[in-house]
Short mmCIF file of C-alpha atoms in Angstrom, two decimals:
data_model
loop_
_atom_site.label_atom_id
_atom_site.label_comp_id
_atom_site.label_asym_id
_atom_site.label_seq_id
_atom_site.Cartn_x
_atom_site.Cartn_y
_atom_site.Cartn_z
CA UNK A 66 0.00 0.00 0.00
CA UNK A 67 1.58 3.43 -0.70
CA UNK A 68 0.74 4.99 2.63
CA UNK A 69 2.27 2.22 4.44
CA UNK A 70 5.63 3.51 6.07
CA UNK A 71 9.29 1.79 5.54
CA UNK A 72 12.29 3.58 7.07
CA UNK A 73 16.19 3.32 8.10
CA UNK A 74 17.11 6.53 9.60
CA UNK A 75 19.72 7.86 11.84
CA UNK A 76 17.50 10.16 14.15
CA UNK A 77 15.44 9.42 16.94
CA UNK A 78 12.22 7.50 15.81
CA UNK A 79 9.09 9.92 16.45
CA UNK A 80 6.70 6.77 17.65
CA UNK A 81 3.60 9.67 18.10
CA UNK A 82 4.04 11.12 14.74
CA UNK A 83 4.40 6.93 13.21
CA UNK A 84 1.16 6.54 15.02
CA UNK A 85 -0.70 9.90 13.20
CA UNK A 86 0.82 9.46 10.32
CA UNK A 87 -0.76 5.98 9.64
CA UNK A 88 -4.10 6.28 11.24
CA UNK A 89 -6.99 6.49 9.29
CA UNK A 90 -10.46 6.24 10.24
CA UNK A 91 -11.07 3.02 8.68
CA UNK A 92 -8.97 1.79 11.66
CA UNK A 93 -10.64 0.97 15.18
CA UNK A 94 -7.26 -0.59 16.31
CA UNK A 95 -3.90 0.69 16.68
CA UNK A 96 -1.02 -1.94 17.60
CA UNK A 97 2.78 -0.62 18.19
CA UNK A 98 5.81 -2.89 18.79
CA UNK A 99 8.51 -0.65 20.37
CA UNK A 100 11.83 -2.49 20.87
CA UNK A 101 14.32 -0.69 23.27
CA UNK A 102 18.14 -0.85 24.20
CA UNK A 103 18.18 -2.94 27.12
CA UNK A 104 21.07 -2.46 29.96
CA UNK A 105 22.04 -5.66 30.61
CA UNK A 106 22.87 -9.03 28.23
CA UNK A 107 23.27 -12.27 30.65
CA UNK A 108 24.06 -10.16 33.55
CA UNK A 109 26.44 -8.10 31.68
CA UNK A 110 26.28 -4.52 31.97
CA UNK A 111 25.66 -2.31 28.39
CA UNK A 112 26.57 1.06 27.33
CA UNK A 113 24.84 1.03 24.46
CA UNK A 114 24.31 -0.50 21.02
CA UNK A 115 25.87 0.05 17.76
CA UNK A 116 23.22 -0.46 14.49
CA UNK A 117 24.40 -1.22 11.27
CA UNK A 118 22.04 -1.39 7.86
CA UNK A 119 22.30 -2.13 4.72
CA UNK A 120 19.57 0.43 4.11
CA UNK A 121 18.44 0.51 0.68
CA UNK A 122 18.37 -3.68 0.87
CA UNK A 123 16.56 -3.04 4.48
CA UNK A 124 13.67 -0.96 3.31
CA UNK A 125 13.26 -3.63 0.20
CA UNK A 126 12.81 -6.19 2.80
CA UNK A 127 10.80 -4.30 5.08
CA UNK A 128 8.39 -3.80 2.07
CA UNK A 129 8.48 -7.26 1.46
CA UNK A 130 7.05 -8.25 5.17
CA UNK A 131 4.42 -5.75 4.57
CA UNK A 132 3.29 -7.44 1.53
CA UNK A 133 3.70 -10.73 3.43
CA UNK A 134 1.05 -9.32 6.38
CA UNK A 135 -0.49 -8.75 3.70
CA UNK A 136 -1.77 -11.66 2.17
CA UNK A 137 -1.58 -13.18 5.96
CA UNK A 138 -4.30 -10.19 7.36
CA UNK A 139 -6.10 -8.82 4.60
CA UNK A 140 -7.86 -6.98 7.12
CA UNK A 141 -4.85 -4.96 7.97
CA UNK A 142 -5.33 -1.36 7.39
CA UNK A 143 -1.82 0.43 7.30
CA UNK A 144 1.63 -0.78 8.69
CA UNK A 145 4.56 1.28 9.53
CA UNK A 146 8.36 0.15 10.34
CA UNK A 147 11.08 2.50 11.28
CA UNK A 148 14.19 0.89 12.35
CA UNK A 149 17.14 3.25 13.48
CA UNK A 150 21.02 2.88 12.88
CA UNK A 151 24.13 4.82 14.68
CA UNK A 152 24.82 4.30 18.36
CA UNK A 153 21.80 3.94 20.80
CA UNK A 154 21.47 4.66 24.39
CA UNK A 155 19.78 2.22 26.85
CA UNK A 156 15.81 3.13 26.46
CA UNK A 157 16.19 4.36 23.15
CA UNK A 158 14.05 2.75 20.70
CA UNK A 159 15.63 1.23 18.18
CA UNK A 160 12.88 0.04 16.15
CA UNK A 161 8.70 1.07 16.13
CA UNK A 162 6.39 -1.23 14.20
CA UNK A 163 2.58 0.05 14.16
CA UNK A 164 0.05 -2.25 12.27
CA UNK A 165 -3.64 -0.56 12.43
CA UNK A 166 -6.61 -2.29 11.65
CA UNK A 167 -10.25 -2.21 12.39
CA UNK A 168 -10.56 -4.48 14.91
CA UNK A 169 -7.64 -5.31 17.67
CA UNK A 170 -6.93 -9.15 16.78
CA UNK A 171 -5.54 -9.20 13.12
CA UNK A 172 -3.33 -5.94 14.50
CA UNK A 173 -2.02 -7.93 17.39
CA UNK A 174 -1.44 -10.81 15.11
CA UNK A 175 0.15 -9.01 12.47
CA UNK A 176 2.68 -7.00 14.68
CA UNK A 177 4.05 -9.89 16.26
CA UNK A 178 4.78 -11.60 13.21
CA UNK A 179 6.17 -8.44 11.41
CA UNK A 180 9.05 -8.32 14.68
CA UNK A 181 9.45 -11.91 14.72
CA UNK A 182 10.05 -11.73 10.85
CA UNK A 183 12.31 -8.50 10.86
CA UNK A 184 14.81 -10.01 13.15
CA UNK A 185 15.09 -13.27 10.28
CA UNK A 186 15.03 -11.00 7.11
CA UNK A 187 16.11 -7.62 7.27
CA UNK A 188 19.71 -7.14 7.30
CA UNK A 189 20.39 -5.06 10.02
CA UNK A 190 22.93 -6.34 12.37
CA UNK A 191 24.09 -4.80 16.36
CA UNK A 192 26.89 -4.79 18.25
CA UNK A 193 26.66 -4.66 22.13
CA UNK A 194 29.08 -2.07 23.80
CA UNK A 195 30.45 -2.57 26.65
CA UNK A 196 32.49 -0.94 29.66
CA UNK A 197 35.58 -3.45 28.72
CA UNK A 198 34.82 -4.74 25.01
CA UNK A 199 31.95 -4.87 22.22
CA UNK A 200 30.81 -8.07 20.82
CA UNK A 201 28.76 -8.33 17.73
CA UNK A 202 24.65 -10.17 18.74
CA UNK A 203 24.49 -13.01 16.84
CA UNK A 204 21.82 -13.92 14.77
CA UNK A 205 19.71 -16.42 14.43
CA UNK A 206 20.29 -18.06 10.06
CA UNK A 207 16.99 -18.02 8.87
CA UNK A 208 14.36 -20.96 8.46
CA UNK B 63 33.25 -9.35 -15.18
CA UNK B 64 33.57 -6.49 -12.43
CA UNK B 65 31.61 -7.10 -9.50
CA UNK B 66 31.40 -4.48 -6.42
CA UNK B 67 31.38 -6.29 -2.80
CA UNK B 68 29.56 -4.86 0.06
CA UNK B 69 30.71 -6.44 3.76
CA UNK B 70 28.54 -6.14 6.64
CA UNK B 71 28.71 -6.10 10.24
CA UNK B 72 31.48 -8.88 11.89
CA UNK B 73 32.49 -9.72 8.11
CA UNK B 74 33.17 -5.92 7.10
CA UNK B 75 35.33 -5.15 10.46
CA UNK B 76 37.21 -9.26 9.76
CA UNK B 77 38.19 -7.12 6.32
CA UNK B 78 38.77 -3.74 7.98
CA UNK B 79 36.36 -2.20 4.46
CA UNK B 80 32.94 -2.40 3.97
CA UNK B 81 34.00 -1.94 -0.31
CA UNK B 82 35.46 -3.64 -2.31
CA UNK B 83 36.01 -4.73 -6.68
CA UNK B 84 36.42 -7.80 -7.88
CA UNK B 85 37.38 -9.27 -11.33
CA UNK B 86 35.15 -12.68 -11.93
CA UNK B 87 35.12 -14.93 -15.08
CA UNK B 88 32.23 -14.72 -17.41
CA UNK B 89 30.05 -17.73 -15.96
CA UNK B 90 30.92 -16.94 -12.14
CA UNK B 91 28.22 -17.46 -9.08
CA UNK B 92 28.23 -15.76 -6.10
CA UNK B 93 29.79 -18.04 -4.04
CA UNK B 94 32.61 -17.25 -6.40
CA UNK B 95 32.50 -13.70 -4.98
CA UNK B 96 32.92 -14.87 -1.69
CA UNK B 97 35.22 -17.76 -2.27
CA UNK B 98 37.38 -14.37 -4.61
CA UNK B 99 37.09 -12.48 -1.15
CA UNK B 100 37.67 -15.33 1.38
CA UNK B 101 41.15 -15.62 -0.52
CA UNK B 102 42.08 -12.47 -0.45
CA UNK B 103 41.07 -11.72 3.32
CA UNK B 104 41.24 -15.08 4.73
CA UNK B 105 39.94 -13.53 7.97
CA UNK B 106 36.30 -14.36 6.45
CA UNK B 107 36.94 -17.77 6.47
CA UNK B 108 35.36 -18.16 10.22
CA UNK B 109 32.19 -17.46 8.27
CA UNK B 110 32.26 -19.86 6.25
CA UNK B 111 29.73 -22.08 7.44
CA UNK B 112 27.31 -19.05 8.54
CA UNK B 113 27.72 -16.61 5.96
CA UNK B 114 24.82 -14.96 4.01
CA UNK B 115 24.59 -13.47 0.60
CA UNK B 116 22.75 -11.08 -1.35
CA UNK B 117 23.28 -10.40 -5.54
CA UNK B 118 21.69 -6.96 -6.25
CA UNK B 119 19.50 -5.95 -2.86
CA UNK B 120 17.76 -9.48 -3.03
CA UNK B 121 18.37 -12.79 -0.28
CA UNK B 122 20.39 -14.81 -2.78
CA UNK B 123 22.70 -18.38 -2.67
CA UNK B 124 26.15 -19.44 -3.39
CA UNK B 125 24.57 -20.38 -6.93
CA UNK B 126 22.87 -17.13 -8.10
CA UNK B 127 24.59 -16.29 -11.18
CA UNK B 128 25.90 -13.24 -11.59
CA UNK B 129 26.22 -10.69 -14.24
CA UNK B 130 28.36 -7.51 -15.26
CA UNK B 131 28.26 -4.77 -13.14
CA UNK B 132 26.64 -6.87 -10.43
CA UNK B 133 26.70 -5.93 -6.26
CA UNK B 134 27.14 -9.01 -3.72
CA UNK B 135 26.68 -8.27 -0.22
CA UNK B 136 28.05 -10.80 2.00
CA UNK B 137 27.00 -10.45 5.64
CA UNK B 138 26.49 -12.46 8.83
CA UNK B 139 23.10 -13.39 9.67
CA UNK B 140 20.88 -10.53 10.52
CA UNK B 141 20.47 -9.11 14.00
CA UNK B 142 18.20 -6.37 13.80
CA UNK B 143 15.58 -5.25 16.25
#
């Protein structure tokens, strides 16, 4: 859909203005994923995390998942994913997902699936920074 | 054939460049790409068994052929979110 929203960007995501920007009155549900730099990895303490995209091959595959929820949730009325790059600061967000549709179950649905499906396809990759070292997160081949 | 090689994440900082050109015969694949890279900076060679491809933007294998002109990406896989 042309008003759906992909995005790589440097800045701080604007998770109100995602939510505006993508509601429309056909929608009676509004579902947002927002995942955040945690401060801790197996007891380890973190600075903060370094992003890395491939962006024009990110927003491709981002585009791709929406056409995947899709044919999954017809129902689905607009879907927005802005995942950010650079360094991030604990509590930062690092990526927003909003799915809106008019009723709260296919929304639910469809946002779960769009995270779960990011972190497989979308070639993004972070590094964890620590007080004494960085390591790069693993992640997971895909199915 | 020239090809252009984009390096991602732990496979970019195992090269110390995120860029770089190759020369490739006529008929290669991109696992020639990264077998061309893996020789040159045998650092990649831990990834071997992990490592993930793309030919042009798009989720490819070691046996997409390749044309001309042509970008492989060659990255771990993806850790996003």
């Amino acid at each position: 859909m042309d008003q759906d929203i992909f995005e790589i960007t440097r800045e701080p995501i604007d998770k109100a203005g995602l939510e505006q920007r993508l509601l429309t009155g056909a929608a009676g549900a509004i579902v947002t994923f927002d995942g955040v730099v945690r401060n801790q990895t197996k007891g380890r303490p973190v600075v903060s995390l370094q992003y890395e995209a491939y962006a024009p091959m990110a927003v491709k595959e981002m585009r791709r998942l929406g056409d995947e929820i899709r044919e999954r949730w017809p129902e689905v009325d607009r879907i927005g994913i802005v995942h950010r790059f650079g360094e991030l600061k604990i509590s930062e967000s690092s990526v927003v997902i909003v799915v809106t549709s008019p009723h709260r179950r296919v929304a639910f649905e469809a946002c779960r699936f769009a995270i779960d499906r990011l972190k497989q396809t979308v070639p993004i990759w972070k590094k964890e920074i620590f007080e004494d070292g960085e390591v790069w997160v693993e992640g997971q081949l895909p199915d | 054939m020239k090809i252009k090689v984009l390096l991602f994440g732990s496979c970019r900082e195992a090269v110390g460049s995120g860029e770089i050109d190759l020369e490739l015969s006529d008929t290669a694949v991109a696992g020639d790409a990264w077998a061309s890279t893996t020789q040159r900076f045998p650092s990649l060679g831990q990834f071997e068994r992990s490592v993930l491809l793309a030919v042009n933007e798009e989720h490819a294998s070691k046996e997409t052929k390749l044309k001309d002109g042509d970008t492989v990406a060659i990255f771990p896989p993806v850790s996003g979110g």
